[in-house]
Amino acid sequence: MRGASARVALAVEGLSIRFGGLTAVESMSFDVKEGEVVSLIGPNGAGKTSAFNAITGYLPAADGEITYRGKRLNGLKANRIAELGVVRTFQKTSVFAGQTVLDNILIGLHLRSRQYPIAIILRFPFVAREERELAEEAHEILRFVGIDAHASELASALPYGELRLLEVAIALAAKPTLLLLDEPVSGMNPTETANFMKTLARIRERDITVLLVEHDMKIVMGVSDRVVCLNQGRIIAEGAPAHIQRDAEVIRAYLGERYARAQD
Amino acid sequence: MKRLGTLAGLLFLFSIPLWLGNFYLLHVLIITGIFIIAAMSLNLLLGYTGQLSLGHAAFFGIGAYVSSLASLGFAVHLLPDWLVTLDPQPVWLGMACAIVITGLCGFAIGKVAFKVRGAYFVIVTISFAEVVRLVALNWDELTQGPMALNNIPPLSVVIPGLVDITFVGKPANYYLVLVFAILTYAIIARLVRSRAGRAMIALKENEALAASVGIDVTKYLVLAAVVSAAAAGAAGALYAHYVRIVDPNVFLFIYTVTMVIMVVAGGKGTLAGPVVGGVIFGLLPEGLRSLAIAPEVQWIVYGVLMILVVYLLPQGIVPALRAYRQRSRSLEPQDAPGANASARQAMP
């Protein structure tokens, strides 16, 4: 765990999300410091993905404040939030399926590109130069996650493990400073999961702060600096992985009353 | 190699009026060319952003009316005692106005599509076309209603001491349409192969993911709508100054349908698709007419062919040809049955 003095990057305060009469998340508060890897865990329906959606502008927050590096994210459109460096992946596999793997990354590089319509139509010299640079950068990102060999294949033709890596690569192309990963290893086999952990470690080396939603406890306990555990829309525990593993409330949420009592 | 092919194709297109003696056929080619421009513009919206505009004839018709009215001049009461008059303007200026005003209409439609996508976008565009048609039909003072605007002057380009061309007659109009078509193709080709085009494709393929990497999807939808509408408007203006009469029937739904058929049959989301579809479905009625069969039968054959194309090649003609070429190429080096299977798998 990095020094407690590190600056707060993402701050969530009193966040509530409601769907009609149903409260999905209730006054949730936590923060993520610069350079940290924080995991959000909890049983299905605990409100993890809803919190993700609110932070990244896909759901309106009924109440509460979300700030990133001092900027308020509430009410901003998803693409504006991405411009601030907060980029996410999706729980359900989400790529541009009809495009090649390389084109997927080129789309992801949107914010890195400076072309504007008139320059494109009149073919200003910098446009072609930029296109070459973007292609080079796209290959570099593909090499980083290890799927450059598939660059010219259609995304829909990729095997599952590579597909999930492509999702992360698209997000990385947007040059995040805070990367939110929603169940990145779900459906991966153990080898793929182990490889993904290595990739995650290298993402960290690039000074990218990571907020992770994951069910795979091996990953959560292996990579997180801190873990936030949710149940039924509320935070029930927060702390270092080792601390969370022993928390009675967490065990009760996951395994039920009997197991919690057995631990006491 | 590819460049040579393009050059040869262009040379062929430019040579047609030199050896084609039949002016009627040249007329058919001109009208087909105008529709291909409109189809290419529709393809930018339908094929790249994935939004179906079923009111595309509205942009075509507005272009035709604006350009005609500007070059004919008009006097119209906007209020009972407020008369607005415009003296006849040079035709090129009228066409420029047509392009700008249809572009603005595209901007408005694109903005409306901010919240409405899919089926709702289709309804908005149909309603737009119908409203514009009713205005053209009923605002007699401006549009002459069903009596039509006639005696529309042909396009003339005059630069004192240098150029003085009036585009009358088939060959001149053929070249005019050809140049506009090439320009439209080039503009659309450059757009879709750039950051802007990738943003449009991203919107079509996965809007949520596109937004997550920072793409302002509304902005690129509006851009596509503006370029698309302006190109359709240019096609309408070309039409008006070629046939030199415009009536409210230019807004008819059937013209939009014709454009959609050209795009879908040719292959939406490909640059060559609307051109191939446009050539086939633009020339087909004439080809059938020459077969000396009853007119009803001609249209039945037209309809059946259309259904066959959509049924057998749901992606369109161009993507089907591309897939076929890829398959035969991957078969060449090793003719093992496995190669065939893998090629088939690679197809979406």
Coordinates of C-alpha atoms in Angstrom, one line a residue:
Chain A
M1 CA 0.0 0.0 0.0
R2 CA 1.3 3.4 -0.9
G3 CA 1.7 6.2 1.6
A4 CA -1.5 7.4 3.2
S5 CA -0.4 11.0 2.4
A6 CA -1.1 10.4 -1.4
R7 CA -3.6 12.8 -2.9
V8 CA -7.2 11.8 -3.3
A9 CA -8.0 11.2 -7.0
L10 CA -11.6 10.1 -6.9
A11 CA -13.9 11.1 -4.1
V12 CA -17.4 9.7 -3.8
E13 CA -19.5 11.2 -1.1
G14 CA -23.0 10.2 0.0
L15 CA -23.8 8.7 -3.4
S16 CA -27.3 7.4 -3.8
I17 CA -28.8 5.8 -6.9
R18 CA -32.4 5.0 -7.3
F19 CA -34.4 3.2 -10.0
G20 CA -37.9 4.4 -9.4
G21 CA -38.7 3.3 -5.9
L22 CA -35.7 0.9 -5.6
T23 CA -32.6 2.2 -4.0
A24 CA -29.6 0.5 -5.7
V25 CA -26.9 2.4 -3.8
E26 CA -27.4 4.4 -0.6
S27 CA -25.2 7.2 0.7
M28 CA -22.0 5.5 -0.4
S29 CA -18.7 7.3 0.4
F30 CA -15.2 6.2 -0.4
D31 CA -12.2 7.6 -2.1
V32 CA -9.4 6.4 -4.3
K33 CA -5.9 8.0 -4.0
E34 CA -3.6 8.7 -6.9
G35 CA -1.8 5.5 -7.9
E36 CA -3.9 3.1 -5.9
V37 CA -5.7 0.0 -6.9
V38 CA -9.0 -0.2 -5.1
S39 CA -11.5 -3.0 -5.5
L40 CA -15.2 -2.8 -5.1
I41 CA -16.6 -6.2 -4.1
G42 CA -19.9 -7.5 -2.9
P43 CA -22.6 -10.1 -3.8
N44 CA -24.6 -9.8 -7.0
G45 CA -27.0 -6.8 -6.9
A46 CA -24.9 -5.0 -4.2
G47 CA -24.7 -1.9 -6.4
K48 CA -21.1 -2.2 -7.7
T49 CA -22.0 -1.7 -11.4
S50 CA -24.5 1.0 -10.5
A51 CA -21.8 2.9 -8.7
F52 CA -19.5 2.5 -11.7
N53 CA -22.2 3.8 -14.0
A54 CA -22.9 6.8 -11.8
I55 CA -19.1 7.7 -11.6
T56 CA -18.7 7.4 -15.4
G57 CA -21.9 9.3 -16.4
Y58 CA -24.1 6.4 -17.5
L59 CA -26.5 6.8 -14.6
P60 CA -27.7 10.0 -12.8
A61 CA -26.9 10.1 -9.1
A62 CA -30.0 10.8 -7.1
D63 CA -27.9 12.3 -4.3
G64 CA -24.3 12.8 -3.4
E65 CA -21.1 14.2 -4.9
I66 CA -18.6 12.6 -7.2
T67 CA -15.4 14.5 -7.8
Y68 CA -12.2 13.6 -9.7
R69 CA -9.1 15.6 -9.1
G70 CA -11.2 18.4 -7.8
K71 CA -13.7 18.4 -10.7
R72 CA -17.3 17.6 -10.1
L73 CA -18.5 14.7 -12.3
N74 CA -22.2 14.8 -11.5
G75 CA -24.3 15.7 -14.5
L76 CA -21.4 15.5 -17.0
K77 CA -21.9 13.4 -20.1
A78 CA -19.9 10.2 -20.4
N79 CA -17.6 11.6 -23.1
R80 CA -16.8 14.7 -21.0
I81 CA -15.9 12.4 -18.1
A82 CA -13.6 10.4 -20.4
E83 CA -11.9 13.7 -21.4
L84 CA -11.1 14.2 -17.7
G85 CA -9.2 10.9 -17.7
V86 CA -11.8 8.7 -16.2
V87 CA -12.3 5.7 -18.5
R88 CA -14.2 2.5 -17.9
T89 CA -14.7 -1.0 -19.3
F90 CA -18.1 -2.8 -19.3
Q91 CA -19.3 -5.8 -17.5
K92 CA -20.8 -7.3 -20.6
T93 CA -18.1 -7.8 -23.3
S94 CA -18.2 -4.6 -25.2
V95 CA -16.1 -3.9 -28.4
F96 CA -16.7 -2.6 -31.8
A97 CA -17.4 -6.1 -33.1
G98 CA -17.6 -5.3 -36.9
Q99 CA -14.2 -3.6 -37.0
T100 CA -10.7 -5.0 -37.0
V101 CA -8.8 -5.1 -33.7
L102 CA -6.6 -2.3 -34.9
D103 CA -9.6 -0.1 -35.9
N104 CA -11.0 -0.7 -32.4
I105 CA -7.9 0.8 -30.9
L106 CA -7.9 3.7 -33.5
I107 CA -11.5 4.5 -32.4
G108 CA -10.2 4.4 -28.8
L109 CA -7.5 6.9 -29.7
H110 CA -10.1 9.5 -30.5
L111 CA -9.0 11.9 -27.7
R112 CA -5.4 11.6 -28.9
S113 CA -6.2 12.9 -32.3
R114 CA -6.5 16.6 -33.3
Q115 CA -8.0 16.3 -36.8
Y116 CA -11.0 18.5 -37.5
P117 CA -13.5 18.1 -40.4
I118 CA -12.2 20.9 -42.7
A119 CA -8.6 19.6 -42.3
I120 CA -9.8 16.1 -43.1
I121 CA -11.8 17.1 -46.2
L122 CA -9.0 19.3 -47.6
R123 CA -6.4 16.7 -46.5
F124 CA -4.1 19.0 -44.6
P125 CA -0.6 17.5 -44.4
F126 CA -0.8 17.1 -40.6
V127 CA -3.8 14.7 -41.0
A128 CA -1.8 12.0 -42.8
R129 CA 1.1 12.4 -40.4
E130 CA -1.2 12.1 -37.4
E131 CA -2.8 9.0 -39.0
R132 CA 0.6 7.3 -39.2
E133 CA 1.4 8.2 -35.6
L134 CA -2.0 6.9 -34.4
A135 CA -1.5 3.6 -36.2
E136 CA 2.0 3.3 -34.6
E137 CA 0.5 4.1 -31.2
A138 CA -2.3 1.6 -31.7
H139 CA 0.1 -1.2 -32.4
E140 CA 2.1 -0.2 -29.3
I141 CA -1.0 -0.5 -27.2
L142 CA -1.8 -3.9 -28.8
R143 CA 1.7 -5.1 -28.0
F144 CA 1.3 -3.9 -24.4
V145 CA -1.7 -6.1 -23.8
G146 CA -0.2 -8.8 -26.0
I147 CA -2.7 -9.1 -28.9
D148 CA -0.8 -7.3 -31.7
A149 CA -0.7 -10.6 -33.7
H150 CA -4.5 -10.2 -34.1
A151 CA -4.4 -6.6 -35.3
S152 CA -5.9 -7.2 -38.7
E153 CA -8.6 -9.7 -37.5
L154 CA -12.2 -8.7 -37.0
A155 CA -12.9 -8.2 -33.3
S156 CA -15.9 -10.5 -33.5
A157 CA -13.5 -13.4 -34.5
L158 CA -11.3 -13.1 -31.4
P159 CA -11.2 -15.8 -28.8
Y160 CA -12.8 -14.8 -25.5
G161 CA -9.7 -14.1 -23.5
E162 CA -8.2 -11.9 -26.2
L163 CA -11.6 -10.1 -26.5
R164 CA -11.5 -9.1 -22.9
L165 CA -7.9 -7.8 -23.4
L166 CA -9.1 -5.8 -26.4
E167 CA -11.6 -4.1 -24.1
V168 CA -8.9 -3.1 -21.8
A169 CA -6.7 -2.0 -24.7
I170 CA -9.5 0.3 -26.1
A171 CA -9.9 1.9 -22.6
L172 CA -6.1 2.3 -22.4
A173 CA -6.1 4.0 -25.8
A174 CA -8.2 6.8 -24.3
K175 CA -5.2 7.6 -22.0
P176 CA -6.9 7.2 -18.7
T177 CA -5.5 8.5 -15.4
L178 CA -8.2 6.6 -13.6
L179 CA -9.2 3.2 -15.1
L180 CA -12.4 1.6 -14.0
L181 CA -12.6 -2.1 -14.8
D182 CA -15.9 -3.9 -14.5
E183 CA -15.3 -7.6 -13.9
P184 CA -12.4 -7.8 -16.4
V185 CA -11.6 -11.5 -15.8
S186 CA -15.1 -13.0 -15.6
G187 CA -15.2 -16.0 -17.9
M188 CA -11.4 -16.2 -18.2
N189 CA -9.6 -19.5 -17.5
P190 CA -6.9 -19.6 -14.8
T191 CA -4.1 -19.0 -17.2
E192 CA -5.8 -16.1 -18.8
T193 CA -6.6 -14.7 -15.4
A194 CA -2.9 -15.0 -14.3
N195 CA -1.8 -13.2 -17.4
F196 CA -4.3 -10.5 -16.8
M197 CA -2.9 -9.9 -13.3
K198 CA 0.5 -9.3 -14.9
T199 CA -1.0 -6.9 -17.4
L200 CA -2.8 -5.1 -14.5
A201 CA 0.5 -4.7 -12.7
R202 CA 2.1 -3.2 -15.8
I203 CA -0.9 -0.8 -16.2
R204 CA -0.1 0.3 -12.6
E205 CA 3.4 1.0 -13.6
R206 CA 2.1 3.6 -16.0
D207 CA 0.8 5.6 -13.1
I208 CA -2.8 4.8 -13.8
T209 CA -5.1 4.6 -10.8
V210 CA -7.4 1.6 -10.9
L211 CA -10.9 1.0 -9.5
L212 CA -11.8 -2.6 -10.0
V213 CA -15.1 -4.5 -9.7
E214 CA -14.4 -8.2 -9.5
H215 CA -15.7 -11.4 -8.1
D216 CA -12.5 -13.4 -8.5
M217 CA -11.1 -13.1 -5.0
K218 CA -7.6 -14.2 -6.1
I219 CA -7.4 -11.1 -8.3
V220 CA -9.0 -8.8 -5.7
M221 CA -6.7 -10.0 -2.9
G222 CA -3.7 -10.1 -5.1
V223 CA -3.7 -6.7 -6.7
S224 CA -5.7 -4.4 -4.4
D225 CA -4.2 -1.8 -2.1
R226 CA -7.6 -1.4 -0.5
V227 CA -11.0 -3.2 -0.8
V228 CA -14.4 -1.7 -0.4
C229 CA -17.2 -4.2 0.3
L230 CA -20.8 -3.5 -0.6
N231 CA -23.9 -5.2 0.4
Q232 CA -27.4 -4.2 -0.6
G233 CA -26.3 -0.7 -1.7
R234 CA -24.3 0.1 1.5
I235 CA -20.6 -0.1 2.3
I236 CA -20.2 -2.7 5.0
A237 CA -16.4 -2.8 5.2
E238 CA -13.4 -1.1 3.9
G239 CA -9.7 -1.7 4.3
A240 CA -6.6 -3.7 3.3
P241 CA -7.3 -7.1 1.7
A242 CA -6.1 -9.0 4.7
H243 CA -8.4 -7.0 6.9
I244 CA -11.4 -7.6 4.6
Q245 CA -10.8 -11.3 4.6
R246 CA -11.4 -11.5 8.3
D247 CA -14.3 -9.1 8.6
A248 CA -17.3 -10.8 10.1
E249 CA -19.8 -8.5 8.2
V250 CA -18.2 -9.4 4.9
I251 CA -18.3 -13.1 5.6
R252 CA -21.9 -12.8 6.6
A253 CA -22.8 -11.0 3.4
Y254 CA -21.0 -13.6 1.2
L255 CA -21.6 -16.8 3.0
G256 CA -24.5 -16.2 5.4
E257 CA -25.2 -15.9 9.1
R258 CA -24.0 -19.4 10.1
Y259 CA -20.5 -19.0 8.7
A260 CA -20.1 -15.7 10.4
R261 CA -21.0 -17.2 13.8
A262 CA -18.7 -20.1 13.2
Q263 CA -15.8 -17.7 12.7
D264 CA -16.5 -15.9 16.1
Chain B
M1 CA -2.2 -1.0 -59.5
K2 CA -5.3 0.1 -57.6
R3 CA -4.5 3.7 -58.7
L4 CA -4.3 2.6 -62.3
G5 CA -7.7 0.9 -62.1
T6 CA -9.3 4.1 -60.6
L7 CA -7.7 6.2 -63.4
A8 CA -8.9 3.8 -66.1
G9 CA -12.4 3.9 -64.6
L10 CA -12.5 7.7 -64.5
L11 CA -11.2 7.9 -68.1
F12 CA -14.0 5.6 -69.1
L13 CA -16.6 7.7 -67.4
F14 CA -15.2 10.9 -68.9
S15 CA -15.2 9.3 -72.4
I16 CA -18.8 8.2 -72.4
P17 CA -20.3 11.3 -74.1
L18 CA -17.7 11.1 -76.8
W19 CA -18.8 7.7 -78.2
L20 CA -22.4 7.4 -76.8
G21 CA -24.5 8.8 -79.6
N22 CA -27.8 8.1 -77.9
F23 CA -28.9 11.3 -76.0
Y24 CA -31.7 9.5 -74.3
L25 CA -29.2 7.1 -72.7
L26 CA -27.0 10.0 -71.7
H27 CA -30.1 11.5 -70.1
V28 CA -30.6 8.3 -68.1
L29 CA -27.0 8.4 -67.0
I30 CA -27.3 12.0 -65.8
I31 CA -30.4 11.3 -63.7
T32 CA -28.7 8.1 -62.4
G33 CA -25.6 10.2 -61.5
I34 CA -27.7 12.7 -59.6
F35 CA -29.4 9.9 -57.7
I36 CA -26.0 8.3 -57.0
I37 CA -24.9 11.6 -55.4
A38 CA -28.0 11.5 -53.2
A39 CA -27.5 7.8 -52.4
M40 CA -23.8 8.4 -51.4
S41 CA -25.0 11.2 -49.1
L42 CA -27.6 8.9 -47.5
N43 CA -25.0 6.2 -47.1
L44 CA -23.0 8.5 -44.8
L45 CA -25.9 8.6 -42.4
L46 CA -27.3 5.1 -42.9
G47 CA -24.1 3.2 -43.5
Y48 CA -21.7 4.9 -41.2
T49 CA -23.6 6.4 -38.3
G50 CA -26.3 3.7 -38.6
Q51 CA -29.2 6.2 -38.5
L52 CA -31.9 5.6 -41.2
S53 CA -33.1 8.9 -42.6
L54 CA -36.4 8.1 -44.4
G55 CA -36.8 11.8 -45.3
H56 CA -33.7 12.1 -47.4
A57 CA -35.8 13.3 -50.4
A58 CA -36.5 16.4 -48.3
F59 CA -32.9 17.6 -48.5
F60 CA -32.9 16.8 -52.2
G61 CA -36.1 18.8 -52.7
I62 CA -35.1 21.7 -50.6
G63 CA -31.9 21.9 -52.6
A64 CA -33.9 21.9 -55.8
Y65 CA -36.3 24.6 -54.6
V66 CA -33.7 26.9 -52.9
S67 CA -31.5 26.9 -55.9
S68 CA -34.4 27.4 -58.4
L69 CA -36.0 30.2 -56.3
A70 CA -32.7 32.0 -55.8
S71 CA -31.9 32.0 -59.6
L72 CA -35.5 32.8 -60.6
G73 CA -36.0 35.5 -57.9
F74 CA -39.3 35.7 -55.9
A75 CA -41.6 38.2 -54.2
V76 CA -43.4 36.8 -51.2
H77 CA -45.5 38.3 -48.4
L78 CA -44.1 36.9 -45.1
L79 CA -46.7 39.1 -43.3
P80 CA -49.7 40.7 -45.1
D81 CA -47.9 44.0 -45.4
W82 CA -44.3 42.7 -45.4
L83 CA -43.2 41.9 -48.9
V84 CA -39.8 40.2 -49.3
T85 CA -38.3 40.2 -52.8
L86 CA -35.3 38.7 -54.3
D87 CA -34.0 39.6 -57.7
P88 CA -32.8 36.7 -59.8
Q89 CA -29.3 35.7 -58.7
P90 CA -26.5 33.9 -60.6
V91 CA -27.2 30.2 -60.7
W92 CA -23.9 29.2 -59.1
L93 CA -24.9 31.5 -56.1
G94 CA -28.3 29.8 -56.0
M95 CA -26.6 26.4 -55.8
A96 CA -24.3 27.6 -53.1
C97 CA -27.3 28.8 -51.1
A98 CA -29.0 25.4 -51.7
I99 CA -25.9 23.6 -50.3
V100 CA -25.7 25.9 -47.2
I101 CA -29.4 25.9 -46.5
T102 CA -29.8 22.1 -46.8
G103 CA -26.7 21.8 -44.6
L104 CA -28.5 23.9 -42.0
C105 CA -31.5 21.7 -42.2
G106 CA -29.2 18.7 -41.7
F107 CA -27.8 20.5 -38.6
A108 CA -31.4 20.9 -37.2
I109 CA -32.2 17.2 -37.9
G110 CA -29.0 16.1 -36.4
K111 CA -29.7 18.1 -33.2
V112 CA -33.2 16.6 -33.0
A113 CA -31.6 13.2 -33.2
F114 CA -29.7 14.2 -30.0
K115 CA -32.3 12.3 -28.0
V116 CA -34.1 10.3 -30.6
R117 CA -32.4 7.4 -32.2
G118 CA -33.4 4.4 -34.2
A119 CA -37.2 4.2 -35.0
Y120 CA -37.8 7.7 -33.6
F121 CA -35.2 9.2 -35.8
V122 CA -36.9 7.5 -38.8
I123 CA -40.2 9.0 -37.8
V124 CA -38.7 12.5 -37.3
T125 CA -37.1 12.4 -40.8
I126 CA -40.3 11.1 -42.5
S127 CA -42.3 13.9 -40.8
F128 CA -39.8 16.5 -41.8
A129 CA -40.0 15.4 -45.5
E130 CA -43.8 15.4 -45.4
V131 CA -44.0 18.8 -43.8
V132 CA -41.7 20.3 -46.4
R133 CA -43.7 18.7 -49.2
L134 CA -46.9 20.2 -47.8
V135 CA -45.3 23.6 -47.6
A136 CA -44.0 23.4 -51.2
L137 CA -47.5 22.2 -52.3
N138 CA -49.5 25.0 -50.5
W139 CA -47.3 28.0 -50.4
D140 CA -48.4 29.1 -53.9
E141 CA -46.9 32.6 -53.7
L142 CA -43.4 31.2 -53.2
T143 CA -43.4 27.8 -54.9
Q144 CA -46.3 28.1 -57.4
G145 CA -47.6 25.0 -55.6
P146 CA -48.6 22.2 -58.0
M147 CA -48.1 24.5 -61.0
A148 CA -44.4 24.0 -60.4
L149 CA -41.5 26.3 -60.8
N150 CA -40.5 26.4 -64.5
N151 CA -38.1 28.1 -66.8
I152 CA -35.4 27.5 -64.3
P153 CA -32.1 28.8 -65.8
P154 CA -29.3 26.3 -66.5
L155 CA -26.1 26.6 -64.5
S156 CA -23.6 29.0 -66.1
V157 CA -20.2 29.8 -64.9
V158 CA -18.8 33.1 -66.0
I159 CA -15.4 34.5 -65.0
P160 CA -14.9 37.6 -67.2
G161 CA -12.2 37.0 -69.8
L162 CA -11.5 33.5 -68.7
V163 CA -14.5 31.1 -68.6
D164 CA -18.0 31.4 -69.9
I165 CA -19.8 28.1 -69.9
T166 CA -23.5 27.5 -69.8
F167 CA -24.5 23.9 -68.9
V168 CA -27.1 23.2 -71.5
G169 CA -27.5 20.0 -73.3
K170 CA -26.7 16.5 -72.3
P171 CA -22.9 16.2 -72.6
A172 CA -22.3 19.4 -70.6
N173 CA -24.7 18.3 -67.8
Y174 CA -23.2 14.8 -67.8
Y175 CA -19.7 16.3 -67.1
L176 CA -21.2 18.6 -64.5
V177 CA -22.9 15.7 -62.6
L178 CA -19.8 13.5 -63.0
V179 CA -17.6 16.2 -61.4
F180 CA -20.0 16.7 -58.5
A181 CA -20.2 13.0 -58.0
I182 CA -16.5 12.6 -57.8
L183 CA -16.2 15.5 -55.4
T184 CA -19.0 14.0 -53.2
Y185 CA -17.3 10.6 -53.3
A186 CA -13.9 12.2 -52.3
I187 CA -15.3 14.2 -49.5
I188 CA -17.2 11.2 -48.0
A189 CA -14.2 8.9 -48.5
R190 CA -11.8 11.3 -46.7
L191 CA -14.3 11.8 -43.9
V192 CA -15.0 8.1 -43.2
R193 CA -11.3 7.2 -43.3
S194 CA -10.5 9.7 -40.6
R195 CA -11.0 10.4 -36.9
A196 CA -14.5 11.7 -37.8
G197 CA -15.5 8.6 -39.7
R198 CA -14.2 6.3 -37.0
A199 CA -16.3 8.2 -34.5
M200 CA -19.4 7.7 -36.7
I201 CA -18.7 4.0 -37.1
A202 CA -18.2 3.8 -33.3
L203 CA -21.6 5.4 -32.8
K204 CA -23.2 2.8 -35.1
E205 CA -21.4 -0.2 -33.6
N206 CA -21.6 0.6 -29.8
E207 CA -22.7 4.0 -28.7
A208 CA -22.0 3.4 -25.0
L209 CA -18.5 2.2 -25.6
A210 CA -17.9 5.2 -28.0
A211 CA -18.9 7.6 -25.3
S212 CA -16.6 5.8 -22.8
V213 CA -13.5 6.6 -24.8
G214 CA -14.5 10.3 -25.1
I215 CA -16.3 10.4 -28.4
D216 CA -19.0 13.1 -28.4
V217 CA -21.4 11.0 -30.4
T218 CA -24.0 13.8 -30.9
K219 CA -21.3 16.1 -32.5
Y220 CA -20.4 13.4 -35.1
L221 CA -24.0 12.5 -35.8
V222 CA -24.6 16.2 -36.5
L223 CA -21.5 16.4 -38.7
A224 CA -22.7 13.4 -40.7
A225 CA -26.2 14.9 -41.0
V226 CA -24.8 18.2 -42.2
V227 CA -22.5 16.8 -44.8
S228 CA -25.2 14.3 -45.9
A229 CA -27.9 16.9 -46.2
A230 CA -25.6 19.4 -48.0
A231 CA -24.6 16.7 -50.6
A232 CA -28.3 15.7 -51.1
G233 CA -29.1 19.4 -51.5
A234 CA -26.4 19.8 -54.1
A235 CA -27.9 16.8 -56.0
G236 CA -31.3 18.4 -55.9
A237 CA -29.9 21.7 -57.2
L238 CA -28.2 19.8 -60.1
Y239 CA -31.5 18.2 -60.8
A240 CA -33.4 21.5 -60.9
H241 CA -31.0 23.2 -63.3
Y242 CA -30.9 20.1 -65.5
V243 CA -34.6 19.3 -65.9
R244 CA -35.4 23.0 -65.4
I245 CA -38.7 22.4 -63.8
V246 CA -39.4 21.5 -60.1
D247 CA -42.7 20.6 -58.6
P248 CA -43.6 19.3 -55.1
N249 CA -43.3 15.7 -56.3
V250 CA -39.6 15.9 -55.7
F251 CA -40.4 15.3 -52.1
L252 CA -42.3 12.1 -52.8
F253 CA -41.4 9.2 -50.5
I254 CA -40.6 7.0 -53.5
Y255 CA -37.4 9.0 -54.1
T256 CA -36.2 8.4 -50.6
V257 CA -37.0 4.7 -51.1
T258 CA -35.1 4.6 -54.3
M259 CA -32.0 6.1 -52.5
V260 CA -32.4 3.5 -49.7
I261 CA -32.6 0.7 -52.2
M262 CA -29.5 1.9 -54.0
V263 CA -27.6 2.1 -50.7
V264 CA -28.8 -1.2 -49.1
A265 CA -28.5 -3.3 -52.3
G266 CA -25.1 -1.9 -53.1
G267 CA -23.8 -2.3 -49.6
K268 CA -24.3 0.2 -46.8
G269 CA -21.2 1.4 -45.0
T270 CA -19.0 0.9 -48.0
L271 CA -17.8 3.7 -50.3
A272 CA -18.5 1.8 -53.5
G273 CA -21.9 0.4 -52.4
P274 CA -24.2 3.4 -53.3
V275 CA -22.3 3.8 -56.6
V276 CA -22.8 0.1 -57.6
G277 CA -26.4 0.0 -56.3
G278 CA -27.1 3.3 -58.0
V279 CA -25.8 2.2 -61.3
I280 CA -27.7 -1.1 -61.2
F281 CA -31.0 0.2 -59.9
G282 CA -30.8 3.5 -61.9
L283 CA -30.2 1.8 -65.2
L284 CA -32.3 -1.3 -64.6
P285 CA -35.7 0.2 -65.4
E286 CA -34.2 1.4 -68.8
G287 CA -32.7 -2.0 -69.5
L288 CA -36.0 -3.7 -68.8
R289 CA -37.8 -1.2 -71.0
S290 CA -35.6 -2.2 -74.0
L291 CA -36.7 -5.8 -73.5
A292 CA -40.1 -5.2 -75.1
I293 CA -42.2 -6.7 -72.4
A294 CA -45.3 -5.2 -70.9
P295 CA -44.7 -2.3 -68.4
E296 CA -46.3 -4.2 -65.5
V297 CA -44.0 -7.1 -66.1
Q298 CA -41.0 -4.8 -66.2
W299 CA -41.8 -3.5 -62.7
I300 CA -42.5 -7.0 -61.4
V301 CA -39.1 -8.1 -62.7
Y302 CA -37.5 -5.0 -61.0
G303 CA -39.2 -5.9 -57.7
V304 CA -38.2 -9.5 -57.9
L305 CA -34.6 -8.7 -58.7
M306 CA -34.6 -6.3 -55.8
I307 CA -35.9 -8.9 -53.4
L308 CA -33.4 -11.5 -54.7
V309 CA -30.5 -9.1 -54.1
V310 CA -31.6 -8.4 -50.6
Y311 CA -32.4 -12.0 -49.9
L312 CA -29.2 -13.6 -51.4
L313 CA -26.8 -10.8 -50.5
P314 CA -28.1 -9.3 -47.2
Q315 CA -24.9 -7.3 -46.7
G316 CA -25.2 -5.8 -50.2
I317 CA -23.4 -6.4 -53.5
V318 CA -20.1 -4.8 -52.7
P319 CA -19.4 -6.6 -49.3
A320 CA -20.5 -9.9 -51.0
L321 CA -18.0 -9.4 -53.8
R322 CA -15.3 -8.5 -51.4
A323 CA -15.9 -11.6 -49.3
Y324 CA -15.9 -13.7 -52.4
R325 CA -12.6 -12.2 -53.6
Q326 CA -11.0 -12.8 -50.2
R327 CA -12.2 -16.4 -50.1
S328 CA -10.8 -17.1 -53.6
R329 CA -7.5 -15.4 -52.7
S330 CA -7.1 -17.4 -49.5
L331 CA -7.8 -20.5 -51.5
E332 CA -5.0 -19.9 -54.0
P333 CA -1.8 -20.6 -52.1
Q334 CA -3.0 -23.9 -50.4
D335 CA -6.1 -25.5 -51.8
A336 CA -6.6 -27.6 -48.7
P337 CA -10.2 -27.8 -47.5
G338 CA -9.2 -26.2 -44.2
A339 CA -8.4 -22.9 -45.9
N340 CA -11.9 -22.7 -47.2
A341 CA -13.3 -23.3 -43.8
S342 CA -11.2 -20.7 -42.1
A343 CA -12.1 -18.2 -44.8
R344 CA -15.7 -18.9 -44.2
Q345 CA -15.3 -18.4 -40.5
A346 CA -13.6 -15.1 -41.0
M347 CA -16.7 -13.8 -42.6
P348 CA -19.0 -11.9 -40.3

